[in-house]
Amino acid sequence: MKVHSQTDVGLVRTVNEDACSAGLLGKNGAWAVVCDGMGGANGGEIASQTAVKSIERQILSAYEEDFKKEIKLLLNTLVYHANAAVYDMAQEDESLKGMGTTVIVAIVLDHVAHIAHVGDSRAYLLHNGNIMQLTTDHSMVQELIKNGDLTVEQAKVHPQKNIITRALGVNPVVEIDYVTVALKEQDRILICTDGLTNYIEADEIRKMADTLDSVTLTDRLVASAKEYGGGDNITVAILDN
């Protein structure tokens, strides 16, 4: 396993409200977490960093060679604890009221990817020259697409495309989506914030992945999002099987 991550403020924002961390788990595992914060003043930055630090700490402290037996429970628990950490901080500081963050955390063990997420940060599977989105956005436009009121193409330019319907830290309890996928040799899991997917289509990501190793691909994706405008913070993590 290999894992590589990068976060960038972009070309327009003055503060990076994204945060990420990643690492290896023994010989056959890796993990990564990506968050995209929101909130007034410096709330978004604090929310994302708090969630990432909480999840990183829990993964490293809980890791054992056989923790894969309860991986879903582990993922749900660490996201719940991160939610509580952000929520409690907001309750204690009036200037942070309403802050929150998306979260997507992936753990790969023994060729199986386990992914938990809240919000509109995404996970993709890169497999044999193809790309597949593994997560469903928790967003207003995704609800409109689901109900048949909006097409995918219309959603890309909708003025409220950045409004999410779920976020970490906004409420004392959070609903978490969980997905698993078996990986073949050379498969890759890519997780990212919408600062990437709002600027680069999935098919373009696939084309880059066909010819680039994961370190170069991560760097190139961030650079390309900036070339296309870089209007948001950009964060990418790739877990390479």
mmCIF file of C-alpha atoms in Angstrom:
data_model
loop_
_atom_site.group_PDB
_atom_site.id
_atom_site.type_symbol
_atom_site.label_atom_id
_atom_site.label_comp_id
_atom_site.label_asym_id
_atom_site.label_seq_id
_atom_site.Cartn_x
_atom_site.Cartn_y
_atom_site.Cartn_z
ATOM 1 C CA MET A 1 0.000 0.000 0.000
ATOM 2 C CA LYS A 2 0.977 3.591 -0.667
ATOM 3 C CA VAL A 3 -0.841 6.770 0.294
ATOM 4 C CA HIS A 4 -0.286 10.382 -0.720
ATOM 5 C CA SER A 5 -2.264 13.544 0.095
ATOM 6 C CA GLN A 6 -2.116 17.245 -0.632
ATOM 7 C CA THR A 7 -4.153 20.306 0.288
ATOM 8 C CA ASP A 8 -3.909 23.754 -1.311
ATOM 9 C CA VAL A 9 -5.588 27.087 -0.564
ATOM 10 C CA GLY A 10 -6.287 27.668 -4.281
ATOM 11 C CA LEU A 11 -6.047 30.992 -6.063
ATOM 12 C CA VAL A 12 -8.954 32.978 -4.580
ATOM 13 C CA ARG A 13 -9.390 32.121 -0.895
ATOM 14 C CA THR A 14 -7.060 33.592 1.712
ATOM 15 C CA VAL A 15 -7.628 30.779 4.229
ATOM 16 C CA ASN A 16 -7.532 27.036 3.661
ATOM 17 C CA GLU A 17 -10.664 25.595 5.279
ATOM 18 C CA ASP A 18 -9.790 22.109 3.981
ATOM 19 C CA ALA A 19 -7.720 19.712 6.059
ATOM 20 C CA CYS A 20 -6.367 16.225 5.492
ATOM 21 C CA SER A 21 -4.140 13.541 6.930
ATOM 22 C CA ALA A 22 -3.084 10.064 5.822
ATOM 23 C CA GLY A 23 -0.804 7.191 6.723
ATOM 24 C CA LEU A 24 -0.043 3.488 6.526
ATOM 25 C CA LEU A 25 -1.387 0.658 8.678
ATOM 26 C CA GLY A 26 1.160 -2.109 8.835
ATOM 27 C CA LYS A 27 2.161 -3.827 5.593
ATOM 28 C CA ASN A 28 -1.301 -4.214 4.042
ATOM 29 C CA GLY A 29 -3.207 -1.122 5.039
ATOM 30 C CA ALA A 30 -3.541 2.616 4.669
ATOM 31 C CA TRP A 31 -5.897 5.362 5.732
ATOM 32 C CA ALA A 32 -6.785 8.914 4.738
ATOM 33 C CA VAL A 33 -9.215 11.572 5.911
ATOM 34 C CA VAL A 34 -10.302 14.724 4.073
ATOM 35 C CA CYS A 35 -12.501 17.524 5.453
ATOM 36 C CA ASP A 36 -13.920 20.725 3.962
ATOM 37 C CA GLY A 37 -14.878 23.209 6.665
ATOM 38 C CA MET A 38 -17.561 25.859 6.767
ATOM 39 C CA GLY A 39 -18.461 28.638 9.180
ATOM 40 C CA GLY A 40 -18.032 32.310 9.855
ATOM 41 C CA ALA A 41 -14.755 33.963 10.875
ATOM 42 C CA ASN A 42 -12.240 31.121 11.205
ATOM 43 C CA GLY A 43 -14.863 28.491 12.042
ATOM 44 C CA GLY A 44 -14.438 26.424 8.882
ATOM 45 C CA GLU A 45 -10.712 26.091 9.341
ATOM 46 C CA ILE A 46 -11.114 25.116 12.988
ATOM 47 C CA ALA A 47 -13.886 22.616 12.242
ATOM 48 C CA SER A 48 -11.957 20.758 9.546
ATOM 49 C CA GLN A 49 -8.699 20.686 11.502
ATOM 50 C CA THR A 50 -10.475 19.536 14.664
ATOM 51 C CA ALA A 51 -12.222 16.700 12.826
ATOM 52 C CA VAL A 52 -9.062 15.544 11.049
ATOM 53 C CA LYS A 53 -6.991 15.566 14.253
ATOM 54 C CA SER A 54 -9.709 13.668 16.126
ATOM 55 C CA ILE A 55 -9.989 10.986 13.449
ATOM 56 C CA GLU A 56 -6.229 10.649 13.025
ATOM 57 C CA ARG A 57 -5.748 10.218 16.760
ATOM 58 C CA GLN A 58 -8.481 7.581 16.994
ATOM 59 C CA ILE A 59 -7.238 5.558 14.014
ATOM 60 C CA LEU A 60 -3.682 5.449 15.308
ATOM 61 C CA SER A 61 -4.726 4.574 18.849
ATOM 62 C CA ALA A 62 -7.248 1.902 17.785
ATOM 63 C CA TYR A 63 -5.144 0.204 15.149
ATOM 64 C CA GLU A 64 -4.452 -3.472 15.637
ATOM 65 C CA GLU A 65 -3.823 -6.149 13.050
ATOM 66 C CA ASP A 66 -7.338 -7.548 13.555
ATOM 67 C CA PHE A 67 -9.350 -4.326 13.918
ATOM 68 C CA LYS A 68 -10.736 -4.973 10.428
ATOM 69 C CA LYS A 69 -13.208 -7.350 12.073
ATOM 70 C CA GLU A 70 -15.110 -4.337 13.377
ATOM 71 C CA ILE A 71 -14.140 -1.779 10.766
ATOM 72 C CA LYS A 72 -17.649 -0.388 10.208
ATOM 73 C CA LEU A 73 -18.119 0.114 13.942
ATOM 74 C CA LEU A 74 -14.702 1.751 14.149
ATOM 75 C CA LEU A 75 -15.444 4.166 11.310
ATOM 76 C CA ASN A 76 -18.831 5.119 12.709
ATOM 77 C CA THR A 77 -17.370 5.614 16.163
ATOM 78 C CA LEU A 78 -14.497 7.811 15.070
ATOM 79 C CA VAL A 79 -16.785 10.000 12.952
ATOM 80 C CA TYR A 80 -19.264 10.299 15.853
ATOM 81 C CA HIS A 81 -16.437 11.368 18.171
ATOM 82 C CA ALA A 82 -15.174 13.882 15.626
ATOM 83 C CA ASN A 83 -18.714 15.250 15.301
ATOM 84 C CA ALA A 84 -18.918 15.666 19.069
ATOM 85 C CA ALA A 85 -15.525 17.386 19.189
ATOM 86 C CA VAL A 86 -16.548 19.992 16.606
ATOM 87 C CA TYR A 87 -20.060 20.437 18.034
ATOM 88 C CA ASP A 88 -18.850 20.875 21.618
ATOM 89 C CA MET A 89 -16.252 23.431 20.560
ATOM 90 C CA ALA A 90 -18.926 25.448 18.746
ATOM 91 C CA GLN A 91 -21.173 25.404 21.801
ATOM 92 C CA GLU A 92 -18.397 26.711 24.010
ATOM 93 C CA ASP A 93 -17.367 29.619 21.775
ATOM 94 C CA GLU A 94 -20.022 32.004 20.478
ATOM 95 C CA SER A 95 -17.823 33.066 17.548
ATOM 96 C CA LEU A 96 -17.789 29.459 16.283
ATOM 97 C CA LYS A 97 -21.557 28.863 16.399
ATOM 98 C CA GLY A 98 -22.762 27.022 13.303
ATOM 99 C CA MET A 99 -19.358 25.854 12.153
ATOM 100 C CA GLY A 100 -19.122 22.428 10.562
ATOM 101 C CA THR A 101 -17.270 20.360 8.026
ATOM 102 C CA THR A 102 -17.670 17.625 5.484
ATOM 103 C CA VAL A 103 -15.733 14.476 6.236
ATOM 104 C CA ILE A 104 -14.641 11.502 4.200
ATOM 105 C CA VAL A 105 -12.432 8.859 5.729
ATOM 106 C CA ALA A 106 -11.114 5.778 3.956
ATOM 107 C CA ILE A 107 -9.371 2.769 5.440
ATOM 108 C CA VAL A 108 -7.935 0.096 3.135
ATOM 109 C CA LEU A 109 -7.026 -3.231 4.695
ATOM 110 C CA ASP A 110 -6.208 -6.482 2.908
ATOM 111 C CA HIS A 111 -7.466 -5.189 -0.468
ATOM 112 C CA VAL A 112 -10.810 -3.907 0.816
ATOM 113 C CA ALA A 113 -11.647 -0.199 1.047
ATOM 114 C CA HIS A 114 -13.975 0.956 3.829
ATOM 115 C CA ILE A 115 -15.317 4.501 3.450
ATOM 116 C CA ALA A 116 -17.461 6.681 5.716
ATOM 117 C CA HIS A 117 -18.616 10.132 4.722
ATOM 118 C CA VAL A 118 -20.789 13.123 5.547
ATOM 119 C CA GLY A 119 -21.312 16.016 3.133
ATOM 120 C CA ASP A 120 -20.226 16.479 -0.478
ATOM 121 C CA SER A 121 -16.567 15.488 -0.367
ATOM 122 C CA ARG A 122 -16.215 12.404 -2.561
ATOM 123 C CA ALA A 123 -14.559 9.024 -2.995
ATOM 124 C CA TYR A 124 -13.750 7.489 -6.371
ATOM 125 C CA LEU A 125 -12.453 4.082 -7.405
ATOM 126 C CA LEU A 126 -9.833 4.094 -10.149
ATOM 127 C CA HIS A 127 -9.874 0.603 -11.662
ATOM 128 C CA ASN A 128 -8.481 -0.760 -14.924
ATOM 129 C CA GLY A 129 -8.725 2.518 -16.827
ATOM 130 C CA ASN A 130 -12.158 3.394 -15.418
ATOM 131 C CA ILE A 131 -13.422 5.715 -12.692
ATOM 132 C CA MET A 132 -16.431 5.131 -10.454
ATOM 133 C CA GLN A 133 -17.877 7.496 -7.861
ATOM 134 C CA LEU A 134 -18.391 5.511 -4.662
ATOM 135 C CA THR A 135 -20.157 8.136 -2.553
ATOM 136 C CA THR A 136 -23.344 10.131 -3.024
ATOM 137 C CA ASP A 137 -23.212 13.836 -2.207
ATOM 138 C CA HIS A 138 -25.276 15.021 0.732
ATOM 139 C CA SER A 139 -26.261 18.218 -1.060
ATOM 140 C CA MET A 140 -29.314 20.149 -2.113
ATOM 141 C CA VAL A 141 -28.656 19.669 -5.829
ATOM 142 C CA GLN A 142 -28.196 15.923 -5.339
ATOM 143 C CA GLU A 143 -31.654 15.797 -3.736
ATOM 144 C CA LEU A 144 -33.068 17.681 -6.725
ATOM 145 C CA ILE A 145 -31.371 15.216 -9.097
ATOM 146 C CA LYS A 146 -32.762 12.287 -7.102
ATOM 147 C CA ASN A 147 -36.270 13.746 -7.306
ATOM 148 C CA GLY A 148 -35.980 14.356 -11.047
ATOM 149 C CA ASP A 149 -36.107 18.139 -10.697
ATOM 150 C CA LEU A 150 -32.580 18.716 -11.977
ATOM 151 C CA THR A 151 -30.228 17.033 -14.420
ATOM 152 C CA VAL A 152 -26.610 16.271 -13.610
ATOM 153 C CA GLU A 153 -25.499 18.898 -16.132
ATOM 154 C CA GLN A 154 -27.828 21.511 -14.623
ATOM 155 C CA ALA A 155 -26.530 20.701 -11.147
ATOM 156 C CA LYS A 156 -22.978 21.589 -12.179
ATOM 157 C CA VAL A 157 -23.916 25.232 -12.740
ATOM 158 C CA HIS A 158 -26.706 25.579 -10.173
ATOM 159 C CA PRO A 159 -26.212 28.737 -8.039
ATOM 160 C CA GLN A 160 -26.800 26.721 -4.848
ATOM 161 C CA LYS A 161 -24.663 23.709 -5.743
ATOM 162 C CA ASN A 162 -22.484 24.218 -2.664
ATOM 163 C CA ILE A 163 -25.327 23.891 -0.138
ATOM 164 C CA ILE A 164 -24.935 20.612 1.747
ATOM 165 C CA THR A 165 -27.684 18.751 3.589
ATOM 166 C CA ARG A 166 -25.431 17.019 6.112
ATOM 167 C CA ALA A 167 -22.345 18.274 7.913
ATOM 168 C CA LEU A 168 -20.151 17.179 10.781
ATOM 169 C CA GLY A 169 -20.383 19.232 13.969
ATOM 170 C CA VAL A 170 -23.583 21.151 13.266
ATOM 171 C CA ASN A 171 -25.848 18.899 15.349
ATOM 172 C CA PRO A 172 -25.120 16.657 18.357
ATOM 173 C CA VAL A 173 -25.860 13.557 16.256
ATOM 174 C CA VAL A 174 -24.846 12.978 12.631
ATOM 175 C CA GLU A 175 -25.992 10.470 10.014
ATOM 176 C CA ILE A 176 -23.085 8.684 8.337
ATOM 177 C CA ASP A 177 -22.971 6.841 5.014
ATOM 178 C CA TYR A 178 -20.714 3.789 4.757
ATOM 179 C CA VAL A 179 -19.545 1.872 1.702
ATOM 180 C CA THR A 180 -17.046 -0.905 1.027
ATOM 181 C CA VAL A 181 -15.401 -2.052 -2.188
ATOM 182 C CA ALA A 182 -13.004 -4.906 -2.918
ATOM 183 C CA LEU A 183 -9.814 -3.777 -4.634
ATOM 184 C CA LYS A 184 -7.791 -5.484 -7.322
ATOM 185 C CA GLU A 185 -4.070 -5.037 -7.696
ATOM 186 C CA GLN A 186 -3.231 -1.545 -9.012
ATOM 187 C CA ASP A 187 -6.644 -0.142 -7.993
ATOM 188 C CA ARG A 188 -6.672 3.254 -6.321
ATOM 189 C CA ILE A 189 -9.091 5.060 -4.023
ATOM 190 C CA LEU A 190 -9.207 8.830 -4.500
ATOM 191 C CA ILE A 191 -10.906 11.045 -1.925
ATOM 192 C CA CYS A 192 -11.262 14.788 -2.413
ATOM 193 C CA THR A 193 -13.125 17.981 -1.635
ATOM 194 C CA ASP A 194 -15.378 19.816 -4.069
ATOM 195 C CA GLY A 195 -12.549 22.247 -4.765
ATOM 196 C CA LEU A 196 -11.358 19.504 -7.109
ATOM 197 C CA THR A 197 -14.622 18.094 -8.479
ATOM 198 C CA ASN A 198 -16.139 21.516 -9.193
ATOM 199 C CA TYR A 199 -13.286 22.189 -11.608
ATOM 200 C CA ILE A 200 -12.270 18.820 -13.037
ATOM 201 C CA GLU A 201 -14.630 16.240 -14.531
ATOM 202 C CA ALA A 202 -14.331 12.614 -13.474
ATOM 203 C CA ASP A 203 -13.339 11.571 -16.984
ATOM 204 C CA GLU A 204 -10.413 13.977 -16.935
ATOM 205 C CA ILE A 205 -9.299 12.509 -13.620
ATOM 206 C CA ARG A 206 -9.484 9.058 -15.231
ATOM 207 C CA LYS A 207 -7.350 10.130 -18.175
ATOM 208 C CA MET A 208 -4.667 11.554 -15.896
ATOM 209 C CA ALA A 209 -4.716 8.411 -13.772
ATOM 210 C CA ASP A 210 -4.013 6.242 -16.811
ATOM 211 C CA THR A 211 -0.510 7.633 -17.192
ATOM 212 C CA LEU A 212 0.528 9.038 -13.809
ATOM 213 C CA ASP A 213 1.672 7.430 -10.578
ATOM 214 C CA SER A 214 -0.269 8.424 -7.473
ATOM 215 C CA VAL A 215 2.201 11.034 -6.218
ATOM 216 C CA THR A 216 2.327 12.770 -9.597
ATOM 217 C CA LEU A 217 -1.434 12.385 -10.057
ATOM 218 C CA THR A 218 -2.165 14.061 -6.726
ATOM 219 C CA ASP A 219 0.100 16.980 -7.589
ATOM 220 C CA ARG A 220 -1.288 17.263 -11.106
ATOM 221 C CA LEU A 221 -4.921 17.249 -9.957
ATOM 222 C CA VAL A 222 -4.296 20.110 -7.556
ATOM 223 C CA ALA A 223 -2.403 22.042 -10.218
ATOM 224 C CA SER A 224 -5.145 21.446 -12.804
ATOM 225 C CA ALA A 225 -7.898 22.660 -10.466
ATOM 226 C CA LYS A 226 -5.898 25.861 -10.056
ATOM 227 C CA GLU A 227 -5.391 26.159 -13.804
ATOM 228 C CA TYR A 228 -9.177 25.982 -14.247
ATOM 229 C CA GLY A 229 -9.728 28.808 -11.776
ATOM 230 C CA GLY A 230 -8.806 27.551 -8.313
ATOM 231 C CA GLY A 231 -11.756 29.353 -6.772
ATOM 232 C CA ASP A 232 -11.902 27.055 -3.758
ATOM 233 C CA ASN A 233 -9.534 25.156 -1.500
ATOM 234 C CA ILE A 234 -8.397 21.901 -3.103
ATOM 235 C CA THR A 235 -7.628 18.653 -1.291
ATOM 236 C CA VAL A 236 -6.822 15.211 -2.696
ATOM 237 C CA ALA A 237 -5.730 11.939 -1.112
ATOM 238 C CA ILE A 238 -4.949 8.734 -3.019
ATOM 239 C CA LEU A 239 -4.667 5.258 -1.505
ATOM 240 C CA ASP A 240 -2.791 3.014 -3.913
ATOM 241 C CA ASN A 241 -3.338 -0.747 -3.676
#
